[in-house]
Amino acid sequence: MATLNDSFLADLEELSDNEDELVDADIDNTEHMEEDIDGELADIEALNYDDLDSVSKLQKTQRYIDIMQKVEDVLEKGFDDKSHGIVLEDDPEYQLIVDCNALSVDIENEVVIIHNFIRDKYRLKFPELESLVHHPIDYARVVKKIGNEMDLTLVDLEGLLPSAIIMVVSVTASTTSGKPLPEDVLQKTIDACDRALALDSAKKKVLDFVESRMGYIAPNLSAIVGSAVAAKLMGTAGGLSSLAKMPACNVQLLGAKKKNLAGFSTATSQFRVGYLEQAEIFQSTPPALRMRACRLLAAKSTLAARIDSTRGDPTGNTGRTFRAEIHKKIEKWQEPPPAKQPKPLPVPDSEPKKRRGGRRLRKMKERYAITDMRKLANRMQFGIPEESSLGDGLGEGYGMLGQAGSGKLRVSIGQSKLAAKVAKKFKEKQFGTSGATSGLTSSLAFTPVQGIELSNPQANANQLGSGTQSTYFSEIGTFSKIKRT
């Protein structure tokens, strides 16, 4: 029976064995990593090698040779239109088209590698050329045309580059710091240019083959942008399925080149546009609307590619419908804005407006009516300065007050009818004919005959008279009661 100490020692021995195994595994992984790094460095050294065959290997592969041979055979024999309902995945022609799309992408990558090779070699002769000519094929054509010539006035670049770029290249070449290349380096550079141009020619054959089959592969996409543009879009995207997965903003940029305007105006240049600028719809659109038309084309092309990838409409009717919608929208954009319609006046009301009237309104108008004094204060006499409260035109002006002839600021204000009526009513309240004797009434009367005469003021009131003081209207009289016999 093992003791506790023996069991602990056995566990320690197992841990030490595991640690040794881990250390051995780490050593093996480190050795493999070093081998991978050495392999990558070897590949990089091979890419930087002066031999062109070690850099460009696509043209010598059996896959490239077989596909190009099949493409050339199909282009020579022509295309027999077969009534296929759908494109089958195991159809040899469809598989050849898929292989052609993949090969076109490989050709693009190979051209970029050869372009870097040419640029590294020709940088000693003309270092500024790579910043003036960006496209790899154009760069290869220009390098092959110039060669070792130092005076570019003797080299005809017409047809290879735009006239503006040709002028800039000629001026820059006259002040360049480059030197002529050795014969062996120049020969390698020319061979690389020939290989890049050969790859470009092979790519054009592949696109021609795909273009001839676009009505069979992507009928809806071809109906919108045309077979040539559809083939280029598919070739650049890497197939119809890859094109269907792209968003519209990326489809718009497929085939776009980096443009160098050499300081010229950018007003007429179309940036952010690729192969779609070669479409018939884009070319027939006015320049002011071409960017909107390009975005619309990219959106509809993406929808058409998704329909074609699932074989939703092999007849192409959906693509023709999309094309009609694009034409209709572009025509709508070109229509002038609608003329501004004259706004008619509202129909006048035949009924007269209700106006407040009556005694209450007249009283209110009399109460808030403008006075003669305010009228004079609001008026100014021509040629005569008005007086003011502070003098010298400062403060509140008095208008024509004081200029009426009296030289005073006061104006006699006539008593209004309302004020007179109120005063009369107040007088009647205070001194009304209620029968009471006023305390101011005196019993002395002054007559011209007797002088001072003492008389009774109530004597005339007790007498019956005519009019309002008659018996009928008497204030002290009563109704008479006549007894009938």
Short mmCIF file of C-alpha atoms in Angstrom, two decimals:
data_model
loop_
_atom_site.label_atom_id
_atom_site.label_comp_id
_atom_site.label_asym_id
_atom_site.label_seq_id
_atom_site.Cartn_x
_atom_site.Cartn_y
_atom_site.Cartn_z
CA MET A 1 0.00 0.00 0.00
CA ALA A 2 1.44 3.32 -1.13
CA THR A 3 1.76 6.07 1.39
CA LEU A 4 0.67 9.67 0.95
CA ASN A 5 4.23 10.79 0.26
CA ASP A 6 4.58 8.23 -2.54
CA SER A 7 1.42 9.50 -4.23
CA PHE A 8 2.68 13.10 -4.09
CA LEU A 9 5.99 12.08 -5.64
CA ALA A 10 4.20 10.24 -8.45
CA ASP A 11 2.12 13.36 -9.23
CA LEU A 12 5.24 15.52 -9.36
CA GLU A 13 6.88 13.11 -11.79
CA GLU A 14 3.82 13.24 -14.11
CA LEU A 15 3.87 17.07 -14.05
CA SER A 16 7.54 17.11 -14.96
CA ASP A 17 6.89 14.72 -17.87
CA ASN A 18 4.06 16.97 -19.18
CA GLU A 19 6.29 20.05 -18.97
CA ASP A 20 8.94 18.29 -21.02
CA GLU A 21 6.36 17.39 -23.68
CA LEU A 22 5.13 21.04 -23.83
CA VAL A 23 8.68 22.32 -24.20
CA ASP A 24 9.30 19.87 -27.04
CA ALA A 25 6.06 20.98 -28.77
CA ASP A 26 7.06 24.65 -28.47
CA ILE A 27 10.43 23.88 -29.98
CA ASP A 28 8.74 22.08 -32.90
CA ASN A 29 6.30 24.98 -33.49
CA THR A 30 9.16 27.48 -33.43
CA GLU A 31 11.04 25.43 -36.01
CA HIS A 32 7.93 25.28 -38.24
CA MET A 33 7.43 29.05 -37.91
CA GLU A 34 11.05 29.63 -38.86
CA GLU A 35 10.59 27.40 -41.87
CA ASP A 36 7.43 29.33 -42.92
CA ILE A 37 9.23 32.65 -42.52
CA ASP A 38 12.13 31.37 -44.57
CA GLY A 39 9.67 30.20 -47.23
CA GLU A 40 7.96 33.60 -47.34
CA LEU A 41 11.29 35.37 -47.55
CA ALA A 42 12.25 33.05 -50.37
CA ASP A 43 9.03 33.92 -52.19
CA ILE A 44 9.65 37.64 -51.70
CA GLU A 45 13.20 37.25 -52.98
CA ALA A 46 11.82 35.35 -55.96
CA LEU A 47 9.38 38.20 -56.67
CA ASN A 48 12.15 40.74 -56.49
CA TYR A 49 14.33 38.68 -58.80
CA ASP A 50 15.32 40.20 -62.12
CA ASP A 51 13.99 37.27 -64.15
CA LEU A 52 10.52 37.98 -65.54
CA ASP A 53 9.58 34.29 -65.73
CA SER A 54 9.95 33.95 -61.98
CA VAL A 55 7.56 36.87 -61.44
CA SER A 56 4.92 36.18 -64.09
CA LYS A 57 3.86 32.53 -64.27
CA LEU A 58 0.22 32.66 -65.38
CA GLN A 59 0.80 32.32 -69.12
CA LYS A 60 2.71 29.07 -68.65
CA THR A 61 0.05 27.35 -66.55
CA GLN A 62 -1.99 24.55 -68.12
CA ARG A 63 -5.25 26.13 -66.92
CA TYR A 64 -4.56 29.34 -68.82
CA ILE A 65 -3.61 27.45 -71.99
CA ASP A 66 -6.71 25.21 -71.91
CA ILE A 67 -9.19 28.02 -71.28
CA MET A 68 -7.73 30.24 -74.00
CA GLN A 69 -7.77 27.35 -76.47
CA LYS A 70 -11.46 26.67 -75.77
CA VAL A 71 -12.31 30.36 -76.05
CA GLU A 72 -10.56 30.66 -79.40
CA ASP A 73 -12.35 27.58 -80.71
CA VAL A 74 -15.76 28.94 -79.69
CA LEU A 75 -15.03 32.35 -81.21
CA GLU A 76 -13.99 30.71 -84.51
CA LYS A 77 -16.97 28.36 -84.71
CA GLY A 78 -19.50 30.88 -83.56
CA PHE A 79 -22.40 30.42 -81.15
CA ASP A 80 -25.27 28.09 -81.88
CA ASP A 81 -28.39 29.41 -80.17
CA LYS A 82 -29.92 26.45 -78.41
CA SER A 83 -33.31 26.63 -76.80
CA HIS A 84 -32.28 26.01 -73.23
CA GLY A 85 -34.90 26.64 -70.57
CA ILE A 86 -32.43 27.32 -67.79
CA VAL A 87 -28.67 27.39 -67.39
CA LEU A 88 -27.57 24.15 -65.78
CA GLU A 89 -24.63 24.09 -63.43
CA ASP A 90 -23.19 21.06 -65.23
CA ASP A 91 -23.47 22.65 -68.69
CA PRO A 92 -19.92 22.72 -70.20
CA GLU A 93 -20.50 26.11 -71.82
CA TYR A 94 -21.67 27.58 -68.54
CA GLN A 95 -18.66 26.10 -66.77
CA LEU A 96 -16.41 27.62 -69.42
CA ILE A 97 -17.99 31.01 -68.84
CA VAL A 98 -17.42 30.69 -65.09
CA ASP A 99 -13.78 29.73 -65.74
CA CYS A 100 -13.39 32.71 -68.06
CA ASN A 101 -14.66 35.07 -65.35
CA ALA A 102 -12.17 33.64 -62.88
CA LEU A 103 -9.37 33.82 -65.45
CA SER A 104 -10.10 37.47 -66.18
CA VAL A 105 -9.57 38.27 -62.50
CA ASP A 106 -6.28 36.34 -62.52
CA ILE A 107 -5.18 38.23 -65.62
CA GLU A 108 -5.87 41.53 -63.86
CA ASN A 109 -3.69 40.49 -60.91
CA GLU A 110 -0.95 39.29 -63.23
CA VAL A 111 -0.95 42.60 -65.10
CA VAL A 112 -0.51 44.45 -61.81
CA ILE A 113 2.50 42.28 -60.92
CA ILE A 114 4.09 42.88 -64.34
CA HIS A 115 3.35 46.59 -64.01
CA ASN A 116 5.31 46.70 -60.75
CA PHE A 117 8.18 44.89 -62.46
CA ILE A 118 8.21 47.40 -65.35
CA ARG A 119 7.96 50.34 -62.99
CA ASP A 120 10.89 49.17 -60.89
CA LYS A 121 13.07 48.73 -63.97
CA TYR A 122 12.08 51.91 -65.80
CA ARG A 123 12.26 54.12 -62.71
CA LEU A 124 15.97 54.67 -63.37
CA LYS A 125 15.19 56.10 -66.82
CA PHE A 126 12.03 58.15 -66.17
CA PRO A 127 11.03 58.23 -62.46
CA GLU A 128 8.23 60.79 -62.96
CA LEU A 129 6.33 58.73 -65.56
CA GLU A 130 4.62 56.47 -63.00
CA SER A 131 2.97 59.51 -61.38
CA LEU A 132 1.75 60.84 -64.74
CA VAL A 133 0.42 57.58 -66.26
CA HIS A 134 -1.43 55.43 -63.74
CA HIS A 135 -3.08 52.71 -65.81
CA PRO A 136 -0.80 49.62 -66.16
CA ILE A 137 -1.54 48.95 -69.85
CA ASP A 138 -1.11 52.61 -70.83
CA TYR A 139 2.12 52.70 -68.85
CA ALA A 140 3.42 49.59 -70.67
CA ARG A 141 2.53 51.07 -74.09
CA VAL A 142 4.28 54.37 -73.28
CA VAL A 143 7.40 52.62 -71.94
CA LYS A 144 7.63 50.42 -75.02
CA LYS A 145 7.17 53.47 -77.27
CA ILE A 146 9.76 55.64 -75.52
CA GLY A 147 12.41 53.02 -74.88
CA ASN A 148 15.77 54.64 -74.19
CA GLU A 149 15.00 57.87 -76.05
CA MET A 150 15.84 60.95 -73.98
CA ASP A 151 14.28 63.53 -76.30
CA LEU A 152 10.53 62.89 -76.26
CA THR A 153 9.93 65.39 -79.04
CA LEU A 154 11.12 62.64 -81.38
CA VAL A 155 8.59 60.14 -79.96
CA ASP A 156 5.00 60.19 -81.23
CA LEU A 157 2.68 59.39 -78.32
CA GLU A 158 -0.46 60.40 -80.21
CA GLY A 159 -3.17 57.81 -79.71
CA LEU A 160 -1.62 56.35 -76.58
CA LEU A 161 -2.39 59.20 -74.18
CA PRO A 162 -4.60 62.30 -74.16
CA SER A 163 -3.06 65.42 -75.62
CA ALA A 164 -2.89 67.17 -72.24
CA ILE A 165 -1.01 64.25 -70.66
CA ILE A 166 1.32 64.06 -73.66
CA MET A 167 2.28 67.70 -73.18
CA VAL A 168 2.95 67.20 -69.45
CA VAL A 169 5.03 64.06 -70.13
CA SER A 170 7.12 65.87 -72.74
CA VAL A 171 7.80 68.83 -70.44
CA THR A 172 8.63 66.56 -67.49
CA ALA A 173 10.96 64.39 -69.60
CA SER A 174 13.01 67.45 -70.56
CA THR A 175 13.84 68.11 -66.89
CA THR A 176 14.04 64.53 -65.57
CA SER A 177 17.00 63.27 -63.60
CA GLY A 178 16.89 59.78 -65.14
CA LYS A 179 19.62 58.15 -67.18
CA PRO A 180 19.48 55.69 -70.10
CA LEU A 181 19.06 52.05 -69.14
CA PRO A 182 21.60 49.34 -69.92
CA GLU A 183 20.74 47.11 -72.85
CA ASP A 184 19.94 44.02 -70.77
CA VAL A 185 17.66 45.94 -68.37
CA LEU A 186 15.95 47.66 -71.30
CA GLN A 187 15.37 44.33 -73.02
CA LYS A 188 13.79 42.84 -69.88
CA THR A 189 11.56 45.90 -69.58
CA ILE A 190 10.42 45.65 -73.21
CA ASP A 191 9.72 41.91 -72.76
CA ALA A 192 7.62 42.69 -69.68
CA CYS A 193 5.66 45.30 -71.68
CA ASP A 194 5.00 42.75 -74.42
CA ARG A 195 3.79 40.22 -71.87
CA ALA A 196 1.44 42.76 -70.25
CA LEU A 197 0.01 43.69 -73.66
CA ALA A 198 -0.41 39.98 -74.52
CA LEU A 199 -2.31 39.40 -71.28
CA ASP A 200 -4.51 42.39 -72.04
CA SER A 201 -5.25 40.97 -75.50
CA ALA A 202 -6.13 37.60 -73.94
CA LYS A 203 -8.46 39.32 -71.53
CA LYS A 204 -10.23 41.04 -74.41
CA LYS A 205 -10.78 37.65 -76.09
CA VAL A 206 -12.25 36.27 -72.89
CA LEU A 207 -14.56 39.27 -72.57
CA ASP A 208 -15.61 38.91 -76.21
CA PHE A 209 -16.55 35.30 -75.57
CA VAL A 210 -18.48 36.16 -72.42
CA GLU A 211 -20.14 39.05 -74.27
CA SER A 212 -21.36 36.69 -76.97
CA ARG A 213 -22.98 34.53 -74.31
CA MET A 214 -24.42 37.33 -72.17
CA GLY A 215 -27.87 36.98 -73.70
CA TYR A 216 -27.81 33.38 -72.50
CA ILE A 217 -26.26 34.00 -69.05
CA ALA A 218 -27.56 37.42 -67.96
CA PRO A 219 -30.37 38.52 -70.31
CA ASN A 220 -31.79 41.11 -67.89
CA LEU A 221 -28.43 42.74 -67.18
CA SER A 222 -27.62 42.82 -70.91
CA ALA A 223 -30.97 44.47 -71.63
CA ILE A 224 -30.09 47.39 -69.33
CA VAL A 225 -26.40 48.16 -69.98
CA GLY A 226 -25.67 46.12 -73.11
CA SER A 227 -23.73 42.92 -73.62
CA ALA A 228 -20.27 44.54 -73.72
CA VAL A 229 -20.65 46.44 -70.47
CA ALA A 230 -22.35 43.46 -68.80
CA ALA A 231 -19.42 41.21 -69.77
CA LYS A 232 -16.91 43.69 -68.36
CA LEU A 233 -18.86 44.02 -65.13
CA MET A 234 -19.04 40.26 -64.72
CA GLY A 235 -15.38 39.79 -65.59
CA THR A 236 -14.23 42.43 -63.11
CA ALA A 237 -16.54 41.22 -60.34
CA GLY A 238 -15.50 37.59 -60.83
CA GLY A 239 -18.74 36.08 -62.06
CA LEU A 240 -22.46 36.65 -62.02
CA SER A 241 -22.91 35.41 -58.45
CA SER A 242 -20.20 37.76 -57.19
CA LEU A 243 -21.76 40.65 -59.09
CA ALA A 244 -25.17 39.86 -57.57
CA LYS A 245 -23.71 40.05 -54.05
CA MET A 246 -22.19 43.50 -54.60
CA PRO A 247 -23.98 46.66 -53.45
CA ALA A 248 -24.90 49.21 -56.08
CA CYS A 249 -22.27 51.72 -54.91
CA ASN A 250 -19.52 49.20 -55.66
CA VAL A 251 -20.99 48.21 -59.02
CA GLN A 252 -20.78 51.87 -60.02
CA LEU A 253 -17.01 51.85 -59.37
CA LEU A 254 -16.18 48.66 -61.28
CA GLY A 255 -13.59 49.53 -63.93
CA ALA A 256 -12.94 53.06 -62.66
CA LYS A 257 -9.48 54.42 -63.43
CA LYS A 258 -7.45 56.86 -61.42
CA LYS A 259 -7.40 60.00 -63.52
CA ASN A 260 -4.59 62.49 -63.58
CA LEU A 261 -5.82 65.82 -64.96
CA ALA A 262 -2.36 67.44 -64.69
CA GLY A 263 -3.82 70.62 -63.20
CA PHE A 264 -6.61 71.04 -65.74
CA SER A 265 -10.23 71.70 -64.90
CA THR A 266 -12.33 68.99 -63.26
CA ALA A 267 -15.61 70.50 -64.48
CA THR A 268 -16.11 68.03 -67.34
CA SER A 269 -14.36 65.01 -65.85
CA GLN A 270 -16.42 62.09 -64.57
CA PHE A 271 -15.02 60.70 -61.34
CA ARG A 272 -16.33 57.63 -59.50
CA VAL A 273 -17.63 56.07 -62.73
CA GLY A 274 -16.41 52.77 -64.15
CA TYR A 275 -17.66 50.64 -67.03
CA LEU A 276 -21.16 52.07 -66.69
CA GLU A 277 -20.04 55.22 -68.49
CA GLN A 278 -19.77 53.12 -71.66
CA ALA A 279 -23.47 52.24 -71.54
CA GLU A 280 -25.73 53.76 -74.19
CA ILE A 281 -28.06 55.26 -71.58
CA PHE A 282 -25.19 57.04 -69.85
CA GLN A 283 -23.83 58.49 -73.10
CA SER A 284 -27.25 59.76 -74.23
CA THR A 285 -27.88 61.55 -70.92
CA PRO A 286 -27.03 65.29 -70.66
CA PRO A 287 -23.77 65.93 -68.77
CA ALA A 288 -25.54 67.66 -65.90
CA LEU A 289 -27.57 64.52 -65.15
CA ARG A 290 -24.99 61.81 -65.82
CA MET A 291 -24.04 61.19 -62.20
CA ARG A 292 -27.69 60.69 -61.23
CA ALA A 293 -28.15 58.43 -64.25
CA CYS A 294 -25.06 56.42 -63.26
CA ARG A 295 -26.39 55.83 -59.75
CA LEU A 296 -29.74 54.77 -61.19
CA LEU A 297 -28.02 52.42 -63.67
CA ALA A 298 -25.95 50.84 -60.90
CA ALA A 299 -29.05 50.21 -58.77
CA LYS A 300 -31.05 48.66 -61.60
CA SER A 301 -28.05 46.62 -62.81
CA THR A 302 -27.63 45.14 -59.35
CA LEU A 303 -31.28 44.09 -59.27
CA ALA A 304 -31.00 42.60 -62.76
CA ALA A 305 -27.85 40.67 -61.80
CA ARG A 306 -29.62 39.18 -58.79
CA ILE A 307 -32.53 38.12 -60.98
CA ASP A 308 -30.16 36.53 -63.51
CA SER A 309 -28.16 34.72 -60.83
CA THR A 310 -31.31 32.92 -59.67
CA ARG A 311 -32.68 32.52 -63.24
CA GLY A 312 -35.78 34.44 -62.26
CA ASP A 313 -36.56 35.69 -65.77
CA PRO A 314 -34.65 33.98 -68.62
CA THR A 315 -36.61 35.95 -71.24
CA GLY A 316 -35.15 39.33 -70.19
CA ASN A 317 -38.52 41.09 -69.87
CA THR A 318 -37.65 42.38 -66.41
CA GLY A 319 -34.45 43.98 -67.73
CA ARG A 320 -36.34 45.67 -70.56
CA THR A 321 -38.88 46.95 -68.03
CA PHE A 322 -36.05 48.38 -65.90
CA ARG A 323 -34.56 50.05 -68.99
CA ALA A 324 -37.92 51.67 -69.82
CA GLU A 325 -38.17 52.94 -66.23
CA ILE A 326 -34.68 54.46 -66.44
CA HIS A 327 -35.53 56.24 -69.70
CA LYS A 328 -38.77 57.53 -68.20
CA LYS A 329 -37.02 58.90 -65.11
CA ILE A 330 -34.30 60.63 -67.14
CA GLU A 331 -36.95 62.24 -69.36
CA LYS A 332 -38.78 63.35 -66.23
CA TRP A 333 -35.60 64.99 -64.92
CA GLN A 334 -35.24 66.99 -68.15
CA GLU A 335 -38.76 68.40 -68.07
CA PRO A 336 -38.99 72.09 -67.15
CA PRO A 337 -40.59 72.86 -63.82
CA PRO A 338 -44.33 73.53 -63.94
CA ALA A 339 -45.30 77.14 -64.53
CA LYS A 340 -46.47 79.04 -61.50
CA GLN A 341 -50.23 79.28 -61.67
CA PRO A 342 -51.69 82.75 -61.00
CA LYS A 343 -53.58 82.72 -57.76
CA PRO A 344 -57.07 84.18 -58.26
CA LEU A 345 -58.51 86.68 -55.85
CA PRO A 346 -61.10 85.39 -53.41
CA VAL A 347 -64.76 85.79 -54.34
CA PRO A 348 -66.06 88.97 -52.71
CA ASP A 349 -68.87 88.61 -50.21
CA SER A 350 -72.16 89.89 -51.60
CA GLU A 351 -73.65 90.44 -48.17
CA PRO A 352 -72.71 93.68 -46.43
CA LYS A 353 -70.73 93.47 -43.27
CA LYS A 354 -72.59 93.80 -40.01
CA ARG A 355 -71.87 97.15 -38.43
CA ARG A 356 -72.65 98.07 -34.87
CA GLY A 357 -74.98 101.01 -34.45
CA GLY A 358 -77.29 102.66 -31.98
CA ARG A 359 -77.15 104.94 -28.98
CA ARG A 360 -74.45 102.96 -27.19
CA LEU A 361 -72.08 103.11 -30.17
CA ARG A 362 -72.65 106.83 -30.64
CA LYS A 363 -71.87 107.43 -26.99
CA MET A 364 -68.68 105.42 -27.26
CA LYS A 365 -67.58 107.35 -30.36
CA GLU A 366 -68.25 110.65 -28.66
CA ARG A 367 -66.34 109.49 -25.61
CA TYR A 368 -63.20 108.47 -27.58
CA ALA A 369 -63.48 111.07 -30.35
CA ILE A 370 -60.32 113.03 -31.15
CA THR A 371 -60.43 116.60 -29.87
CA ASP A 372 -59.61 119.74 -31.79
CA MET A 373 -56.53 120.20 -29.64
CA ARG A 374 -55.20 116.78 -30.59
CA LYS A 375 -55.97 117.48 -34.24
CA LEU A 376 -53.90 120.64 -34.15
CA ALA A 377 -51.07 118.84 -32.33
CA ASN A 378 -50.97 116.21 -35.08
CA ARG A 379 -50.74 118.76 -37.88
CA MET A 380 -47.77 120.80 -39.09
CA GLN A 381 -47.86 124.01 -41.04
CA PHE A 382 -45.66 124.17 -44.11
CA GLY A 383 -42.58 126.38 -43.73
CA ILE A 384 -43.07 127.10 -40.03
CA PRO A 385 -41.15 125.07 -37.41
CA GLU A 386 -43.23 123.58 -34.67
CA GLU A 387 -42.66 124.25 -31.00
CA SER A 388 -41.59 121.43 -28.73
CA SER A 389 -41.62 120.72 -25.05
CA LEU A 390 -37.81 120.90 -24.65
CA GLY A 391 -37.09 123.45 -27.37
CA ASP A 392 -34.93 123.19 -30.51
CA GLY A 393 -37.00 120.32 -31.86
CA LEU A 394 -36.42 118.15 -28.78
CA GLY A 395 -39.13 116.48 -26.81
CA GLU A 396 -42.78 116.21 -27.83
CA GLY A 397 -43.83 118.51 -30.66
CA TYR A 398 -46.87 120.76 -30.41
CA GLY A 399 -47.66 120.85 -34.11
CA MET A 400 -49.94 123.81 -34.97
CA LEU A 401 -50.82 124.55 -31.35
CA GLY A 402 -50.12 128.20 -30.66
CA GLN A 403 -49.88 129.05 -34.39
CA ALA A 404 -53.54 129.74 -34.98
CA GLY A 405 -53.06 133.44 -34.27
CA SER A 406 -53.56 133.78 -30.52
CA GLY A 407 -50.03 132.79 -29.63
CA LYS A 408 -51.28 130.59 -26.81
CA LEU A 409 -51.16 126.89 -26.42
CA ARG A 410 -54.72 126.71 -25.15
CA VAL A 411 -57.55 126.01 -27.53
CA SER A 412 -61.16 126.66 -26.68
CA ILE A 413 -62.92 123.39 -26.55
CA GLY A 414 -66.60 123.36 -27.25
CA GLN A 415 -68.79 121.38 -24.94
CA SER A 416 -69.88 118.12 -26.46
CA LYS A 417 -73.44 116.98 -26.61
CA LEU A 418 -72.69 114.14 -24.29
CA ALA A 419 -71.16 116.45 -21.68
CA ALA A 420 -74.11 118.81 -21.92
CA LYS A 421 -76.55 115.96 -21.50
CA VAL A 422 -74.66 114.62 -18.50
CA ALA A 423 -74.58 118.08 -16.89
CA LYS A 424 -78.32 118.52 -17.41
CA LYS A 425 -79.01 115.14 -15.91
CA PHE A 426 -76.82 115.93 -12.93
CA LYS A 427 -78.63 119.24 -12.43
CA GLU A 428 -81.98 117.55 -12.49
CA LYS A 429 -80.81 115.16 -9.81
CA GLN A 430 -79.58 117.95 -7.59
CA PHE A 431 -82.29 120.53 -8.23
CA GLY A 432 -85.18 118.50 -9.48
CA THR A 433 -88.88 119.63 -9.14
CA SER A 434 -89.74 117.32 -6.28
CA GLY A 435 -91.91 119.93 -4.39
CA ALA A 436 -89.29 120.69 -1.76
CA THR A 437 -88.22 124.29 -1.19
CA SER A 438 -84.64 125.09 -1.87
CA GLY A 439 -82.64 126.61 0.92
CA LEU A 440 -81.43 129.37 -1.41
CA THR A 441 -84.90 130.64 -2.17
CA SER A 442 -85.48 134.18 -0.78
CA SER A 443 -88.78 135.90 0.07
CA LEU A 444 -87.39 139.35 -0.96
CA ALA A 445 -88.00 140.51 -4.46
CA PHE A 446 -86.55 143.65 -6.09
CA THR A 447 -89.00 145.46 -8.33
CA PRO A 448 -88.48 148.76 -10.18
CA VAL A 449 -91.64 150.22 -8.77
CA GLN A 450 -91.70 149.33 -5.07
CA GLY A 451 -88.05 148.55 -4.60
CA ILE A 452 -87.70 145.79 -2.09
CA GLU A 453 -90.88 143.81 -1.84
CA LEU A 454 -91.62 140.96 0.51
CA SER A 455 -93.37 138.20 -1.38
CA ASN A 456 -94.32 134.53 -0.91
CA PRO A 457 -92.36 132.30 -3.30
CA GLN A 458 -94.98 129.53 -2.96
CA ALA A 459 -97.82 131.77 -4.02
CA ASN A 460 -97.39 131.10 -7.72
CA ALA A 461 -97.07 127.41 -7.06
CA ASN A 462 -100.45 127.27 -5.37
CA GLN A 463 -102.18 128.97 -8.26
CA LEU A 464 -103.68 126.86 -11.02
CA GLY A 465 -102.58 127.79 -14.45
CA SER A 466 -102.65 126.50 -17.92
CA GLY A 467 -100.33 124.06 -19.57
CA THR A 468 -98.48 121.80 -17.29
CA GLN A 469 -99.88 123.65 -14.27
CA SER A 470 -103.47 122.92 -15.24
CA THR A 471 -105.80 120.95 -13.10
CA TYR A 472 -105.24 117.89 -15.17
CA PHE A 473 -101.46 118.03 -14.77
CA SER A 474 -101.35 119.71 -11.38
CA GLU A 475 -98.81 118.46 -8.91
CA ILE A 476 -101.10 119.18 -5.94
CA GLY A 477 -104.43 118.39 -7.55
CA THR A 478 -106.29 115.14 -7.18
CA PHE A 479 -108.72 113.20 -9.24
CA SER A 480 -112.29 114.32 -8.84
CA LYS A 481 -114.94 111.81 -7.98
CA ILE A 482 -118.33 112.57 -9.46
CA LYS A 483 -121.35 111.02 -7.92
CA ARG A 484 -124.04 109.91 -10.22
CA THR A 485 -127.67 110.56 -9.29
#
